[in-house]
Amino acid sequence: MALTLNRPRSRRAGRHGEPRRPARGRASAPLPPIPANRRRKLAGRSAFAALLVLAITTGSLAGLILVYSADLPQIQELEQYRPSTITDLYDRKGRVIGSFALERREVVGYDGFAPILREAVISIEDKNFESHGGVNVFRVIGAAWHDIRSHGRAQGASTLTMQLARNLFLSDERTVSRKMQEAYLAIQIERAFTKQQIFTLYANQIYLGSGNYGFEAASEYFFSKHAKDLTLTEAALLAGLPKGPVAFSPIFNPDKALRRRNLVLSEMESDGVITHAQAEAARQASLGFHLAEPQSSVAPWFQDEVREELDKRFGSDEVHEAGLRVDTTLDLDLQKVANRAVADGLAAYEQRHGWRGHLENILTAGQSLVAYRHPDWAVGYGPGDYVHALVTRVLPLEIHARIGPPGEPDDEILLLPQDWQWTGQRYGDDLVKPGDMIYVQLSDSTDGGVRRAALEQDSGVQGALLAIDNTSGDVLAMVGGRDYALSVFNRATQAQRQVGSSFKPYVYTAAIENGVKPTDIILDTPVHFGGYVPHNYENDYKGAMTIANAFAESRNIPALKLAARIGIHKVIDIAHQFGVTSDIPAFLPIALGAVGITLKEQVASYSVFPNDGIRVAPHLIRKVSNADAILLWQDKPAVKEVISQQTARTMITLLEAVVQHGTGAAAVQLHHPLGGKTGTTSDFTDAWFLGFSPSVTCGVWIGYDSRESLGDKETGARAALPIWIDFMRAAIANHPDEQFPGVEAEPPLNTAAIPAPASRSRATPARFVTHRIQ
């Protein structure tokens, strides 16, 4: 509580407190002298009163310090203080792939700040920094007097040390009590640390806007350079930000930022840090900031999965503030291949189905060409990337658009007739109009200095890809959708989609464990199971055929007969043993994949076959270390035997046949040991391909979130397999001589050369050949 002390008036004082003047015409009588003993008594009383006031003041101050410092942290804690820093993610080869942070901060030492920056900060924030003991007494007294008159609304006057104390230990509450705590802590900090240490702590801690903490992070963000390399004008701009990171932001308030920068320059000039000529030249310069290009994460869905796992294990605060090093399983090179393979595969699908039009127009929606920003534009992009663009001008033979805010030449793009030839339209103004949002693939060529692009289409079709290392379970690549900026939903791990014929390996595995062999014969003939009358995809029947051929050609009738023979419950049990967690109803059509399973679970299941029956659980993180490189956690994936080695190797011969001459025969172009299986659901709503080499298993899914049809004949072999081939071409490049386990002792079976026998033989048990389920 602030007290106002009023000096009492003298009885002989005038109305305003002045000594009363003697009346005109009257002489004032001389006062009698004060006796010496009385003067001694008055002096003694005055001294006693002064000592009493001093004691009361000292006691009050001591009491206030005791009250306000009771709950304050010990300054010794600052010796172990670590500012919140960025947690970095690394791929399996030690390359940075992303980061997590609540506060974007790069901690550097005292020499990491340019001398001109240090001078600029001191000139504008705390001119007496080098000489005071933590508190500028005169400024504090002035601020306190202002606070008393304004009934507690605290004025500034904080030194750098006081600002540091507030940022580290206190709230932003503007009260007298907090100011006293701030001053007390500042004095303690000054006693414990050198000026260089204090400045370094301050310069790494202070908030400077746009999510940046500390001058190093702000320098990299605003000028794309280190703080030690700042020029005079750049240093002055940053030095002006602590007072108001938003108010003086060069992005949001450039005029205020310019005036604030020039004020810093004037203060530096008055302090003798720079000459008048230097100050004048700097004042004439523009803001000149060069924002660092936003970096898109090459694996955003993978990064989200890692974040979720780390949050569960360490807690969100530790993950986002402790500056951890997270070594992940990702292979950056393969991830880039996966991104391009999915994008190219979806573009090929779109062009197969022709130009649909129906473009969103922002002008119709009441938005402006100047103000519009698309989510895609928040990240970086380059040649070959697919991005949404805003049409700004259309001529018969030219389409002009932009892929960023207006005014940036690099964001202007040009499309010429050859770039939309696939649409069947001759003129650009028949295709689009200003305000339309189009989807383009950027080129590396230019025309008249303007970047070229090709017209593509985004109908909403989605794709997902997941690849793992067979031996370790390391997730090597993950694509969770078409465009992370528009949808963060991870279709590789979260979407349960019907898997179609890619479920059949569970059926055939159960059959093989029940004694069936690849060379056994089964009848592909009409059949009904009660009221259920199944059909093959081609709506025909091939009669007697080997188990291997029935699997390679993905015939439905043989799969259903096998499931009925061994029991659908046995098939479901096998699927669960492989790691499928979906609740699978015990109905016979399940054998044809009428059940929703995630891509991640399917990929993990298929990796069991090249692993000789061993399932290694997919995992994302190899190890986590703290800022001191001390190992905090190392992941050990779960390993279990799912099927016998013999069953796994028999299944490999079936899965190889799919790639050699079955529905996946297009993959034979890779000339490598491969196995896999296509999957297509009813009405072509989902297209799958899952397959493996001896070292890598990869799965691809294509479909609409709305579960609409992909279109006639959009099978797994047509929609998903080309993406799988593009990815696996890179995945196997460094493994030219690999072979499946036991391949030398048991060469792959050439099932295409096995004719369907006209009559029963010892190799094909009669009970199996003639078995019919009514």
mmCIF file of C-alpha atoms in Angstrom, residues 64-313:
data_model
loop_
_atom_site.group_PDB
_atom_site.id
_atom_site.type_symbol
_atom_site.label_atom_id
_atom_site.label_comp_id
_atom_site.label_asym_id
_atom_site.label_seq_id
_atom_site.Cartn_x
_atom_site.Cartn_y
_atom_site.Cartn_z
ATOM 1 C CA LEU A 64 9.480 -6.089 2.515
ATOM 2 C CA ILE A 65 12.499 -7.944 1.176
ATOM 3 C CA LEU A 66 11.692 -10.876 3.456
ATOM 4 C CA VAL A 67 8.057 -10.886 2.339
ATOM 5 C CA TYR A 68 8.704 -10.487 -1.379
ATOM 6 C CA SER A 69 11.701 -12.818 -1.502
ATOM 7 C CA ALA A 70 10.196 -15.631 0.539
ATOM 8 C CA ASP A 71 8.919 -17.519 -2.500
ATOM 9 C CA LEU A 72 11.643 -16.508 -4.940
ATOM 10 C CA PRO A 73 13.980 -19.092 -6.434
ATOM 11 C CA GLN A 74 17.570 -19.375 -5.335
ATOM 12 C CA ILE A 75 19.977 -17.707 -7.744
ATOM 13 C CA GLN A 76 22.185 -20.798 -7.518
ATOM 14 C CA GLU A 77 19.520 -22.539 -9.622
ATOM 15 C CA LEU A 78 20.544 -20.309 -12.506
ATOM 16 C CA GLU A 79 23.933 -22.016 -12.660
ATOM 17 C CA GLN A 80 22.167 -25.190 -13.835
ATOM 18 C CA TYR A 81 19.587 -23.329 -15.882
ATOM 19 C CA ARG A 82 18.987 -24.561 -19.401
ATOM 20 C CA PRO A 83 16.740 -22.462 -21.614
ATOM 21 C CA SER A 84 14.016 -24.202 -23.538
ATOM 22 C CA THR A 85 15.636 -25.407 -26.743
ATOM 23 C CA ILE A 86 14.669 -27.302 -29.851
ATOM 24 C CA THR A 87 14.381 -31.083 -29.915
ATOM 25 C CA ASP A 88 15.910 -32.259 -33.185
ATOM 26 C CA LEU A 89 15.015 -35.414 -35.093
ATOM 27 C CA TYR A 90 17.668 -37.250 -37.103
ATOM 28 C CA ASP A 91 17.325 -39.958 -39.695
ATOM 29 C CA ARG A 92 19.218 -43.256 -39.488
ATOM 30 C CA LYS A 93 22.235 -41.614 -41.187
ATOM 31 C CA GLY A 94 22.407 -38.650 -38.804
ATOM 32 C CA ARG A 95 20.672 -36.064 -41.005
ATOM 33 C CA VAL A 96 18.187 -33.614 -39.496
ATOM 34 C CA ILE A 97 14.625 -34.327 -40.634
ATOM 35 C CA GLY A 98 12.602 -32.107 -38.293
ATOM 36 C CA SER A 99 12.285 -30.567 -34.856
ATOM 37 C CA PHE A 100 9.886 -29.889 -32.000
ATOM 38 C CA ALA A 101 9.835 -26.718 -29.924
ATOM 39 C CA LEU A 102 7.461 -24.554 -27.946
ATOM 40 C CA GLU A 103 10.093 -21.824 -28.190
ATOM 41 C CA ARG A 104 12.274 -21.601 -31.272
ATOM 42 C CA ARG A 105 15.682 -20.892 -29.781
ATOM 43 C CA GLU A 106 19.298 -21.443 -30.780
ATOM 44 C CA VAL A 107 21.619 -20.998 -27.810
ATOM 45 C CA VAL A 108 25.016 -19.389 -28.521
ATOM 46 C CA GLY A 109 27.826 -17.991 -26.377
ATOM 47 C CA TYR A 110 28.806 -14.374 -25.786
ATOM 48 C CA ASP A 111 30.974 -14.289 -28.913
ATOM 49 C CA GLY A 112 28.008 -15.544 -30.934
ATOM 50 C CA PHE A 113 26.514 -12.043 -30.797
ATOM 51 C CA ALA A 114 28.036 -9.393 -33.034
ATOM 52 C CA PRO A 115 29.663 -6.549 -31.022
ATOM 53 C CA ILE A 116 27.457 -4.054 -32.871
ATOM 54 C CA LEU A 117 24.393 -5.991 -31.701
ATOM 55 C CA ARG A 118 25.579 -5.911 -28.089
ATOM 56 C CA GLU A 119 26.132 -2.150 -28.317
ATOM 57 C CA ALA A 120 22.713 -1.619 -29.909
ATOM 58 C CA VAL A 121 20.920 -3.552 -27.177
ATOM 59 C CA ILE A 122 22.713 -1.722 -24.384
ATOM 60 C CA SER A 123 22.106 1.691 -25.965
ATOM 61 C CA ILE A 124 18.351 1.239 -26.233
ATOM 62 C CA GLU A 125 17.636 -0.991 -23.250
ATOM 63 C CA ASP A 126 20.168 -0.229 -20.508
ATOM 64 C CA LYS A 127 22.810 2.469 -21.035
ATOM 65 C CA ASN A 128 24.371 1.910 -17.602
ATOM 66 C CA PHE A 129 24.501 -1.856 -17.909
ATOM 67 C CA GLU A 130 28.280 -2.012 -17.407
ATOM 68 C CA SER A 131 28.242 0.129 -14.253
ATOM 69 C CA HIS A 132 25.091 -0.579 -12.244
ATOM 70 C CA GLY A 133 24.671 -3.385 -9.750
ATOM 71 C CA GLY A 134 21.485 -4.734 -11.260
ATOM 72 C CA VAL A 135 19.173 -1.810 -10.507
ATOM 73 C CA ASN A 136 19.202 1.727 -11.891
ATOM 74 C CA VAL A 137 18.180 3.557 -8.710
ATOM 75 C CA PHE A 138 17.201 6.842 -10.334
ATOM 76 C CA ARG A 139 15.032 5.173 -12.962
ATOM 77 C CA VAL A 140 13.426 2.932 -10.335
ATOM 78 C CA ILE A 141 12.596 5.941 -8.096
ATOM 79 C CA GLY A 142 11.022 7.722 -11.046
ATOM 80 C CA ALA A 143 9.060 4.637 -12.000
ATOM 81 C CA ALA A 144 7.953 4.106 -8.392
ATOM 82 C CA TRP A 145 6.691 7.709 -8.158
ATOM 83 C CA HIS A 146 4.753 7.126 -11.382
ATOM 84 C CA ASP A 147 3.328 3.896 -9.935
ATOM 85 C CA ILE A 148 2.136 5.644 -6.783
ATOM 86 C CA ARG A 149 0.413 8.351 -8.783
ATOM 87 C CA SER A 150 -1.131 5.813 -11.189
ATOM 88 C CA HIS A 151 -2.363 3.561 -8.331
ATOM 89 C CA GLY A 152 -0.119 0.581 -8.936
ATOM 90 C CA ARG A 153 0.239 0.388 -12.723
ATOM 91 C CA ALA A 154 3.947 -0.328 -12.812
ATOM 92 C CA GLN A 155 6.184 1.789 -15.018
ATOM 93 C CA GLY A 156 9.268 0.387 -16.798
ATOM 94 C CA ALA A 157 12.820 1.250 -15.690
ATOM 95 C CA SER A 158 13.968 -2.379 -15.798
ATOM 96 C CA THR A 159 17.639 -2.957 -16.485
ATOM 97 C CA LEU A 160 18.769 -5.868 -18.646
ATOM 98 C CA THR A 161 19.418 -7.814 -15.451
ATOM 99 C CA MET A 162 15.921 -7.066 -14.153
ATOM 100 C CA GLN A 163 14.425 -8.122 -17.485
ATOM 101 C CA LEU A 164 16.411 -11.343 -17.273
ATOM 102 C CA ALA A 165 15.134 -11.988 -13.751
ATOM 103 C CA ARG A 166 11.556 -11.397 -14.875
ATOM 104 C CA ASN A 167 11.843 -13.620 -17.952
ATOM 105 C CA LEU A 168 13.448 -16.445 -16.007
ATOM 106 C CA PHE A 169 11.601 -16.449 -12.720
ATOM 107 C CA LEU A 170 8.602 -14.087 -12.620
ATOM 108 C CA SER A 171 5.316 -13.401 -14.344
ATOM 109 C CA ASP A 172 4.516 -10.448 -16.580
ATOM 110 C CA GLU A 173 2.221 -8.961 -13.938
ATOM 111 C CA ARG A 174 2.833 -5.190 -13.754
ATOM 112 C CA THR A 175 2.707 -4.417 -10.026
ATOM 113 C CA VAL A 176 4.936 -2.738 -7.463
ATOM 114 C CA SER A 177 5.463 -6.024 -5.614
ATOM 115 C CA ARG A 178 6.662 -7.778 -8.746
ATOM 116 C CA LYS A 179 8.973 -4.874 -9.520
ATOM 117 C CA MET A 180 10.518 -5.210 -6.037
ATOM 118 C CA GLN A 181 10.997 -8.927 -6.541
ATOM 119 C CA GLU A 182 12.551 -8.188 -9.909
ATOM 120 C CA ALA A 183 15.006 -5.727 -8.346
ATOM 121 C CA TYR A 184 15.929 -8.122 -5.541
ATOM 122 C CA LEU A 185 16.625 -10.966 -7.997
ATOM 123 C CA ALA A 186 18.602 -8.642 -10.279
ATOM 124 C CA ILE A 187 20.905 -7.663 -7.417
ATOM 125 C CA GLN A 188 21.444 -11.320 -6.577
ATOM 126 C CA ILE A 189 22.179 -12.163 -10.229
ATOM 127 C CA GLU A 190 24.710 -9.340 -10.470
ATOM 128 C CA ARG A 191 26.500 -10.663 -7.377
ATOM 129 C CA ALA A 192 26.679 -14.200 -8.793
ATOM 130 C CA PHE A 193 27.495 -13.644 -12.482
ATOM 131 C CA THR A 194 29.722 -11.495 -14.680
ATOM 132 C CA LYS A 195 28.331 -8.913 -17.075
ATOM 133 C CA GLN A 196 29.204 -11.112 -20.054
ATOM 134 C CA GLN A 197 27.356 -14.051 -18.519
ATOM 135 C CA ILE A 198 24.326 -11.884 -17.764
ATOM 136 C CA PHE A 199 24.206 -10.486 -21.296
ATOM 137 C CA THR A 200 24.557 -13.982 -22.765
ATOM 138 C CA LEU A 201 21.670 -15.287 -20.656
ATOM 139 C CA TYR A 202 19.532 -12.291 -21.599
ATOM 140 C CA ALA A 203 20.343 -12.481 -25.306
ATOM 141 C CA ASN A 204 19.418 -16.182 -25.439
ATOM 142 C CA GLN A 205 16.233 -15.820 -23.382
ATOM 143 C CA ILE A 206 14.402 -12.705 -24.606
ATOM 144 C CA TYR A 207 11.335 -13.071 -26.846
ATOM 145 C CA LEU A 208 11.656 -11.289 -30.205
ATOM 146 C CA GLY A 209 8.444 -12.207 -32.000
ATOM 147 C CA SER A 210 7.213 -14.726 -34.591
ATOM 148 C CA GLY A 211 7.968 -17.576 -32.191
ATOM 149 C CA ASN A 212 11.661 -16.688 -31.884
ATOM 150 C CA TYR A 213 13.467 -16.578 -28.562
ATOM 151 C CA GLY A 214 16.955 -15.124 -28.407
ATOM 152 C CA PHE A 215 18.850 -13.069 -30.947
ATOM 153 C CA GLU A 216 20.359 -16.067 -32.744
ATOM 154 C CA ALA A 217 16.979 -17.568 -33.630
ATOM 155 C CA ALA A 218 15.602 -14.133 -34.549
ATOM 156 C CA SER A 219 18.630 -13.379 -36.722
ATOM 157 C CA GLU A 220 18.223 -16.645 -38.606
ATOM 158 C CA TYR A 221 14.493 -16.012 -39.026
ATOM 159 C CA PHE A 222 14.519 -12.340 -40.064
ATOM 160 C CA PHE A 223 17.834 -12.196 -41.917
ATOM 161 C CA SER A 224 18.755 -15.822 -42.724
ATOM 162 C CA LYS A 225 22.134 -15.384 -41.025
ATOM 163 C CA HIS A 226 23.831 -15.890 -37.657
ATOM 164 C CA ALA A 227 23.708 -13.198 -34.992
ATOM 165 C CA LYS A 228 27.491 -12.830 -35.135
ATOM 166 C CA ASP A 229 27.220 -11.710 -38.787
ATOM 167 C CA LEU A 230 24.635 -8.931 -38.383
ATOM 168 C CA THR A 231 25.212 -5.505 -39.913
ATOM 169 C CA LEU A 232 24.495 -2.206 -38.151
ATOM 170 C CA THR A 233 20.983 -1.771 -39.586
ATOM 171 C CA GLU A 234 20.100 -5.410 -38.900
ATOM 172 C CA ALA A 235 21.399 -5.245 -35.327
ATOM 173 C CA ALA A 236 19.445 -2.029 -34.684
ATOM 174 C CA LEU A 237 16.247 -3.596 -35.968
ATOM 175 C CA LEU A 238 16.581 -6.632 -33.684
ATOM 176 C CA ALA A 239 17.641 -4.512 -30.703
ATOM 177 C CA GLY A 240 14.366 -2.621 -30.976
ATOM 178 C CA LEU A 241 12.195 -5.736 -30.688
ATOM 179 C CA PRO A 242 12.365 -6.582 -26.934
ATOM 180 C CA LYS A 243 10.185 -3.572 -26.050
ATOM 181 C CA GLY A 244 7.378 -4.800 -28.330
ATOM 182 C CA PRO A 245 7.954 -7.951 -30.423
ATOM 183 C CA VAL A 246 4.583 -7.568 -32.140
ATOM 184 C CA ALA A 247 4.218 -3.783 -32.048
ATOM 185 C CA PHE A 248 7.604 -3.311 -33.712
ATOM 186 C CA SER A 249 7.564 -6.426 -35.894
ATOM 187 C CA PRO A 250 8.951 -5.715 -39.374
ATOM 188 C CA ILE A 251 6.404 -8.205 -40.714
ATOM 189 C CA PHE A 252 3.225 -6.902 -39.104
ATOM 190 C CA ASN A 253 4.120 -3.250 -38.439
ATOM 191 C CA PRO A 254 6.934 -2.232 -40.821
ATOM 192 C CA ASP A 255 6.426 1.529 -40.301
ATOM 193 C CA LYS A 256 6.709 1.245 -36.522
ATOM 194 C CA ALA A 257 9.629 -1.140 -36.913
ATOM 195 C CA LEU A 258 11.443 1.423 -39.065
ATOM 196 C CA ARG A 259 10.883 4.235 -36.541
ATOM 197 C CA ARG A 260 11.995 2.001 -33.687
ATOM 198 C CA ARG A 261 15.137 0.946 -35.569
ATOM 199 C CA ASN A 262 16.002 4.571 -36.263
ATOM 200 C CA LEU A 263 15.510 5.404 -32.591
ATOM 201 C CA VAL A 264 18.035 2.693 -31.714
ATOM 202 C CA LEU A 265 20.462 4.216 -34.214
ATOM 203 C CA SER A 266 19.998 7.652 -32.663
ATOM 204 C CA GLU A 267 20.668 6.291 -29.190
ATOM 205 C CA MET A 268 23.806 4.566 -30.434
ATOM 206 C CA GLU A 269 24.955 7.815 -32.008
ATOM 207 C CA SER A 270 24.333 9.815 -28.812
ATOM 208 C CA ASP A 271 26.284 7.186 -26.854
ATOM 209 C CA GLY A 272 29.236 7.567 -29.206
ATOM 210 C CA VAL A 273 29.018 3.963 -30.405
ATOM 211 C CA ILE A 274 28.636 4.990 -34.044
ATOM 212 C CA THR A 275 29.396 8.216 -35.881
ATOM 213 C CA HIS A 276 26.827 10.632 -37.204
ATOM 214 C CA ALA A 277 27.678 9.587 -40.762
ATOM 215 C CA GLN A 278 27.138 5.916 -39.925
ATOM 216 C CA ALA A 279 23.845 6.659 -38.185
ATOM 217 C CA GLU A 280 22.595 8.819 -41.057
ATOM 218 C CA ALA A 281 23.489 6.221 -43.677
ATOM 219 C CA ALA A 282 21.795 3.477 -41.671
ATOM 220 C CA ARG A 283 18.659 5.580 -41.148
ATOM 221 C CA GLN A 284 18.297 5.970 -44.918
ATOM 222 C CA ALA A 285 18.399 2.186 -45.461
ATOM 223 C CA SER A 286 15.251 0.089 -45.805
ATOM 224 C CA LEU A 287 14.355 -2.551 -43.234
ATOM 225 C CA GLY A 288 16.081 -5.082 -45.473
ATOM 226 C CA PHE A 289 14.924 -8.187 -43.661
ATOM 227 C CA HIS A 290 15.094 -11.464 -45.567
ATOM 228 C CA LEU A 291 12.873 -14.066 -43.987
ATOM 229 C CA ALA A 292 14.274 -17.569 -43.909
ATOM 230 C CA GLU A 293 12.311 -19.761 -46.295
ATOM 231 C CA PRO A 294 9.987 -21.963 -44.253
ATOM 232 C CA GLN A 295 11.151 -25.528 -44.342
ATOM 233 C CA SER A 296 8.562 -28.186 -44.928
ATOM 234 C CA SER A 297 9.159 -31.405 -43.082
ATOM 235 C CA VAL A 298 10.077 -34.100 -45.553
ATOM 236 C CA ALA A 299 8.181 -36.586 -43.390
ATOM 237 C CA PRO A 300 5.413 -34.703 -41.551
ATOM 238 C CA TRP A 301 3.239 -37.721 -40.798
ATOM 239 C CA PHE A 302 6.254 -39.661 -39.534
ATOM 240 C CA GLN A 303 7.217 -36.688 -37.384
ATOM 241 C CA ASP A 304 3.738 -36.574 -35.847
ATOM 242 C CA GLU A 305 3.969 -40.260 -34.951
ATOM 243 C CA VAL A 306 7.372 -39.701 -33.336
ATOM 244 C CA ARG A 307 6.040 -36.727 -31.357
ATOM 245 C CA GLU A 308 3.123 -38.792 -30.055
ATOM 246 C CA GLU A 309 5.413 -41.605 -28.934
ATOM 247 C CA LEU A 310 7.852 -39.212 -27.255
ATOM 248 C CA ASP A 311 5.013 -37.392 -25.468
ATOM 249 C CA LYS A 312 3.804 -40.679 -24.015
ATOM 250 C CA ARG A 313 7.275 -41.666 -22.829
#
